[in-house]
């Protein structure tokens, strides 16, 4: 019999949700099968009290979501190599079921090409999954599992061989679209991504615009995402479509001003290495229902 996959978990925290963090850690400890090793990264803040056996890393400054998660990855060895699978979980989330880690082991074990699993996020009070938390265009039925082209940053599992092959999350993004950047690189390398409705993270319903930097970073990182990953012909198409979509949503004046400031910043600031995806990856994304122009 093959050795069960080793599973680790990376949780980043600003230290301001100690009760939620403790509840999440308790839910990870209750997972069926072998123990899930956990690293909690204090992203520019001290880590609240955690149970024995949970490792902690305290960073002197906030490195942003991708930067903090990358530090957590390296806590499991280079590229997370000490484990086979890493769970990335928001510190105010909770795993309501005890079989999530085991389902991940089974899914990755059954499909050697599966690289990333995106969990379903549901409000703990209502059970509702927000449309934006279903990582596909046809998001009306959150209970339908499917192959997808991106994943949810705070509720997912990644095979560490993916990180070894294509690298981690883009540190420079700080917040927004870092998951899609990794997803596109993984898909271009031949990996698959699944959305699994039966793997659930409870998380309170929130609006992404609650973050003060939301509009600027969403626009800046959208440009960076295109500049880094898309064939040159698709860059203006992709960004033109998103410009029209943003205007159609009729944001407030201050929000639109911040968005255009970020859009301009995306063109004038360094975005990291450019590795345009292959045209066969563009076709693959299209067949999966999300061509890289939207």
Short mmCIF file of C-alpha atoms in Angstrom, two decimals:
data_model
loop_
_atom_site.label_atom_id
_atom_site.label_comp_id
_atom_site.label_asym_id
_atom_site.label_seq_id
_atom_site.Cartn_x
_atom_site.Cartn_y
_atom_site.Cartn_z
CA UNK A 1 0.00 0.00 0.00
CA UNK A 2 1.21 3.50 -0.77
CA UNK A 3 2.15 5.86 2.04
CA UNK A 4 -0.64 8.36 2.86
CA UNK A 5 0.02 11.85 1.59
CA UNK A 6 1.43 14.24 4.17
CA UNK A 7 -0.78 17.30 4.57
CA UNK A 8 0.23 20.65 6.03
CA UNK A 9 -1.71 23.88 6.54
CA UNK A 10 -0.62 27.50 6.19
CA UNK A 11 -2.60 30.18 8.01
CA UNK A 12 -1.64 33.84 8.01
CA UNK A 13 -2.96 36.22 10.64
CA UNK A 14 -2.79 39.86 11.62
CA UNK A 15 -3.30 38.80 15.24
CA UNK A 16 -6.68 40.53 15.49
CA UNK A 17 -8.95 37.44 15.42
CA UNK A 18 -7.63 35.20 18.19
CA UNK A 19 -10.94 33.44 18.89
CA UNK A 20 -11.61 32.70 15.23
CA UNK A 21 -8.03 31.53 14.76
CA UNK A 22 -8.32 29.14 17.71
CA UNK A 23 -11.59 27.74 16.36
CA UNK A 24 -9.97 27.17 12.95
CA UNK A 25 -6.97 25.43 14.51
CA UNK A 26 -9.29 23.20 16.52
CA UNK A 27 -11.16 22.25 13.34
CA UNK A 28 -7.87 21.37 11.60
CA UNK A 29 -6.82 19.25 14.58
CA UNK A 30 -10.07 17.25 14.29
CA UNK A 31 -9.41 16.19 10.69
CA UNK A 32 -9.58 12.46 10.01
CA UNK A 33 -6.44 10.52 9.19
CA UNK A 34 -2.87 11.49 9.92
CA UNK A 35 -2.25 14.72 11.76
CA UNK A 36 -2.21 17.89 9.67
CA UNK A 37 0.92 19.89 10.49
CA UNK A 38 0.15 23.61 10.87
CA UNK A 39 2.19 26.79 10.50
CA UNK A 40 0.66 30.11 11.56
CA UNK A 41 2.38 33.18 10.13
CA UNK A 42 2.01 36.48 11.99
CA UNK A 43 2.02 38.91 9.07
CA UNK A 44 3.64 41.92 10.71
CA UNK A 45 2.08 41.12 14.09
CA UNK A 46 2.54 38.73 17.01
CA UNK A 47 0.76 35.39 16.74
CA UNK A 48 -1.94 34.87 19.41
CA UNK A 49 -1.70 31.85 21.70
CA UNK A 50 -1.97 28.62 19.71
CA UNK A 51 -2.22 24.98 20.78
CA UNK A 52 0.89 22.92 21.43
CA UNK A 53 2.38 21.50 18.26
CA UNK A 54 1.37 24.41 16.05
CA UNK A 55 4.43 26.13 14.62
CA UNK A 56 4.53 29.92 14.35
CA UNK A 57 6.50 32.47 12.36
CA UNK A 58 6.31 36.17 13.25
CA UNK A 59 7.25 38.61 10.49
CA UNK A 60 8.49 42.11 11.38
CA UNK A 61 6.35 43.65 8.64
CA UNK A 62 3.19 42.84 6.71
CA UNK A 63 4.28 41.17 3.47
CA UNK A 64 0.76 40.96 2.11
CA UNK A 65 -1.28 37.84 1.52
CA UNK A 66 0.96 36.14 -1.07
CA UNK A 67 4.16 37.12 0.74
CA UNK A 68 2.87 35.80 4.06
CA UNK A 69 1.68 32.55 2.50
CA UNK A 70 5.01 32.07 0.74
CA UNK A 71 6.77 32.33 4.11
CA UNK A 72 4.40 29.66 5.40
CA UNK A 73 5.22 27.43 2.42
CA UNK A 74 8.95 27.68 3.11
CA UNK A 75 8.36 26.73 6.77
CA UNK A 76 7.62 23.25 5.37
CA UNK A 77 10.98 23.08 3.61
CA UNK A 78 11.98 24.53 0.22
CA UNK A 79 8.78 24.88 -1.80
CA UNK A 80 6.90 23.06 0.96
CA UNK A 81 8.75 19.84 0.13
CA UNK A 82 8.35 18.33 3.62
CA UNK A 83 4.69 17.64 2.81
CA UNK A 84 2.75 16.51 -0.26
CA UNK A 85 -0.22 18.87 0.04
CA UNK A 86 -0.67 22.28 1.63
CA UNK A 87 -3.99 23.70 2.77
CA UNK A 88 -4.30 27.50 2.71
CA UNK A 89 -7.00 28.68 5.10
CA UNK A 90 -8.25 32.13 6.14
CA UNK A 91 -7.78 32.73 9.85
CA UNK A 92 -11.47 33.59 10.32
CA UNK A 93 -12.61 30.44 8.52
CA UNK A 94 -13.44 27.02 9.95
CA UNK A 95 -13.59 23.48 8.57
CA UNK A 96 -17.05 22.23 9.60
CA UNK A 97 -16.41 18.68 8.42
CA UNK A 98 -13.70 16.33 9.68
CA UNK A 99 -13.08 14.61 6.34
CA UNK A 100 -11.75 17.57 4.31
CA UNK A 101 -8.06 16.68 4.60
CA UNK A 102 -8.80 13.03 3.82
CA UNK A 103 -10.87 14.01 0.78
CA UNK A 104 -7.87 16.02 -0.42
CA UNK A 105 -5.56 13.02 0.01
CA UNK A 106 -7.98 10.84 -1.95
CA UNK A 107 -8.47 13.39 -4.74
CA UNK A 108 -4.76 14.03 -5.28
CA UNK A 109 -3.97 10.33 -4.96
CA UNK A 110 -6.57 9.38 -7.57
CA UNK A 111 -5.50 11.96 -10.18
CA UNK A 112 -1.76 12.60 -10.60
CA UNK A 113 -2.49 15.59 -12.86
CA UNK A 114 -4.63 17.35 -10.26
CA UNK A 115 -2.61 20.25 -8.87
CA UNK A 116 -5.03 22.50 -6.96
CA UNK A 117 -8.41 22.10 -5.25
CA UNK A 118 -10.65 25.08 -4.52
CA UNK A 119 -13.03 24.57 -1.59
CA UNK A 120 -16.59 25.86 -1.37
CA UNK A 121 -16.93 28.81 1.01
CA UNK A 122 -20.23 28.98 2.88
CA UNK A 123 -21.58 31.42 5.45
CA UNK A 124 -21.78 29.60 8.81
CA UNK A 125 -25.16 31.14 9.66
CA UNK A 126 -27.02 30.87 6.36
CA UNK A 127 -25.05 28.24 4.47
CA UNK A 128 -25.06 30.56 1.45
CA UNK A 129 -22.12 30.56 -0.94
CA UNK A 130 -21.53 33.96 -2.55
CA UNK A 131 -21.40 33.96 -6.33
CA UNK A 132 -17.90 35.45 -6.28
CA UNK A 133 -16.73 32.42 -4.30
CA UNK A 134 -17.50 30.02 -7.14
CA UNK A 135 -14.40 30.23 -9.37
CA UNK A 136 -16.11 29.97 -12.77
CA UNK A 137 -18.34 32.13 -14.94
CA UNK A 138 -21.35 29.81 -14.61
CA UNK A 139 -21.66 30.22 -10.87
CA UNK A 140 -25.42 29.91 -10.33
CA UNK A 141 -25.12 26.46 -8.75
CA UNK A 142 -22.39 26.46 -6.08
CA UNK A 143 -23.18 22.82 -5.25
CA UNK A 144 -21.86 21.64 -8.63
CA UNK A 145 -18.23 20.58 -8.61
CA UNK A 146 -16.22 21.10 -11.78
CA UNK A 147 -12.89 21.71 -13.43
CA UNK A 148 -12.01 25.41 -13.17
CA UNK A 149 -9.32 27.88 -14.18
CA UNK A 150 -8.61 29.58 -10.85
CA UNK A 151 -9.17 29.02 -7.13
CA UNK A 152 -10.05 30.75 -3.86
CA UNK A 153 -7.05 32.04 -1.93
CA UNK A 154 -8.17 31.32 1.63
CA UNK A 155 -9.83 27.95 1.07
CA UNK A 156 -7.77 25.62 -1.06
CA UNK A 157 -5.31 22.76 -1.24
CA UNK A 158 -2.21 22.76 -3.45
CA UNK A 159 0.00 19.82 -4.34
CA UNK A 160 3.51 20.96 -3.39
CA UNK A 161 4.91 19.57 -6.67
CA UNK A 162 3.05 22.45 -8.35
CA UNK A 163 4.96 24.98 -6.26
CA UNK A 164 8.21 23.12 -6.92
CA UNK A 165 7.59 23.31 -10.67
CA UNK A 166 6.10 26.79 -11.21
CA UNK A 167 7.00 28.69 -8.03
CA UNK A 168 4.86 30.19 -5.31
CA UNK A 169 2.50 33.13 -5.18
CA UNK A 170 3.67 36.49 -6.57
CA UNK A 171 4.94 38.47 -3.56
CA UNK A 172 4.65 41.80 -5.35
CA UNK A 173 0.86 41.52 -5.73
CA UNK A 174 0.38 41.98 -1.95
CA UNK A 175 -3.40 41.52 -2.28
CA UNK A 176 -5.73 40.49 -5.14
CA UNK A 177 -5.38 38.16 -8.15
CA UNK A 178 -2.37 36.30 -6.77
CA UNK A 179 -4.33 33.03 -6.97
CA UNK A 180 -5.11 33.48 -10.67
CA UNK A 181 -1.44 34.20 -11.37
CA UNK A 182 -0.47 30.87 -9.77
CA UNK A 183 -3.41 29.09 -11.40
CA UNK A 184 -2.45 30.23 -14.90
CA UNK A 185 1.15 29.16 -14.38
CA UNK A 186 0.02 25.78 -13.08
CA UNK A 187 -2.37 25.24 -16.00
CA UNK A 188 0.35 26.24 -18.44
CA UNK A 189 2.58 23.55 -16.89
CA UNK A 190 -0.12 20.92 -17.45
CA UNK A 191 -1.77 20.76 -14.02
CA UNK A 192 -5.53 20.64 -13.43
CA UNK A 193 -7.67 22.63 -10.95
CA UNK A 194 -10.91 21.38 -9.40
CA UNK A 195 -13.67 23.20 -7.56
CA UNK A 196 -15.10 20.79 -4.97
CA UNK A 197 -18.48 21.66 -3.48
CA UNK A 198 -18.12 18.89 -0.87
CA UNK A 199 -14.99 20.44 0.64
CA UNK A 200 -16.31 23.32 2.71
CA UNK A 201 -14.82 26.23 4.63
CA UNK A 202 -17.20 28.21 6.79
CA UNK A 203 -16.49 31.93 6.48
CA UNK A 204 -18.68 34.95 7.30
CA UNK A 205 -20.17 36.70 4.29
CA UNK A 206 -18.06 39.76 3.44
CA UNK A 207 -17.53 42.25 0.64
CA UNK A 208 -14.02 42.43 -0.88
CA UNK A 209 -14.31 46.22 -1.04
CA UNK A 210 -14.06 46.34 2.77
CA UNK A 211 -10.30 46.61 2.24
CA UNK A 212 -9.22 50.24 1.80
CA UNK A 213 -6.77 49.31 -0.96
CA UNK A 214 -9.25 47.11 -2.85
CA UNK A 215 -9.97 49.19 -5.97
CA UNK A 216 -6.36 50.28 -6.55
CA UNK A 217 -4.82 46.85 -6.09
CA UNK A 218 -7.50 45.01 -8.05
CA UNK A 219 -6.80 47.26 -11.04
CA UNK A 220 -3.00 47.30 -10.67
CA UNK A 221 -2.76 43.55 -10.24
CA UNK A 222 -5.14 42.90 -13.13
CA UNK A 223 -2.66 44.71 -15.39
CA UNK A 224 0.28 42.86 -13.82
CA UNK A 225 -1.52 39.54 -14.29
CA UNK A 226 -1.93 40.21 -18.01
CA UNK A 227 1.58 41.58 -18.49
CA UNK A 228 3.13 38.57 -16.75
CA UNK A 229 1.08 35.75 -18.22
CA UNK A 230 -0.81 36.50 -21.43
CA UNK A 231 0.41 36.37 -25.04
CA UNK A 232 1.01 39.93 -26.25
CA UNK A 233 -2.03 39.88 -28.55
CA UNK A 234 -4.38 39.13 -25.66
CA UNK A 235 -3.10 41.73 -23.18
CA UNK A 236 -5.07 44.71 -24.60
CA UNK A 237 -8.14 42.53 -25.21
CA UNK A 238 -8.20 41.21 -21.64
CA UNK A 239 -7.64 44.61 -20.07
CA UNK A 240 -10.11 46.31 -22.42
CA UNK A 241 -12.84 43.84 -21.44
CA UNK A 242 -12.16 44.44 -17.74
CA UNK A 243 -12.19 48.21 -18.23
CA UNK A 244 -15.66 47.95 -19.80
CA UNK A 245 -16.89 45.60 -17.07
CA UNK A 246 -15.66 47.98 -14.37
CA UNK A 247 -17.45 50.95 -15.96
CA UNK A 248 -20.63 48.88 -16.41
CA UNK A 249 -20.70 48.20 -12.67
CA UNK A 250 -20.91 51.97 -12.08
CA UNK A 251 -18.58 52.30 -9.08
CA UNK A 252 -18.59 55.45 -7.00
CA UNK A 253 -16.44 58.40 -8.00
CA UNK A 254 -13.73 57.76 -5.39
CA UNK A 255 -13.70 54.04 -6.21
CA UNK A 256 -13.33 54.73 -9.94
CA UNK A 257 -10.56 57.23 -9.29
CA UNK A 258 -8.69 54.65 -7.20
CA UNK A 259 -9.27 52.01 -9.89
CA UNK A 260 -7.83 54.19 -12.66
CA UNK A 261 -4.89 55.07 -10.42
CA UNK A 262 -4.18 51.37 -9.95
CA UNK A 263 -4.65 50.69 -13.66
CA UNK A 264 -2.05 53.33 -14.49
CA UNK A 265 0.29 51.99 -11.79
CA UNK A 266 0.02 48.52 -13.33
CA UNK A 267 1.54 49.83 -16.57
CA UNK A 268 4.23 52.04 -15.03
CA UNK A 269 5.57 49.77 -12.26
CA UNK A 270 7.56 46.50 -12.42
CA UNK A 271 5.34 43.42 -12.40
CA UNK A 272 7.94 40.67 -12.04
CA UNK A 273 9.06 38.18 -14.69
CA UNK A 274 7.04 37.80 -17.88
CA UNK A 275 6.30 34.20 -18.90
CA UNK A 276 3.46 34.28 -21.45
CA UNK A 277 1.33 31.15 -21.51
CA UNK A 278 1.30 28.88 -24.53
CA UNK A 279 -1.50 29.26 -27.04
CA UNK A 280 -2.60 25.72 -26.27
CA UNK A 281 -3.14 26.88 -22.68
CA UNK A 282 -5.31 29.71 -23.98
CA UNK A 283 -7.38 27.11 -25.82
CA UNK A 284 -7.49 24.91 -22.72
CA UNK A 285 -8.81 27.80 -20.63
CA UNK A 286 -11.40 28.48 -23.33
CA UNK A 287 -12.57 24.86 -23.34
CA UNK A 288 -12.89 25.02 -19.55
CA UNK A 289 -15.34 27.89 -19.97
CA UNK A 290 -13.16 30.88 -19.16
CA UNK A 291 -11.05 32.20 -22.04
CA UNK A 292 -8.32 34.52 -20.74
CA UNK A 293 -10.01 37.65 -22.02
CA UNK A 294 -12.45 37.86 -19.07
#
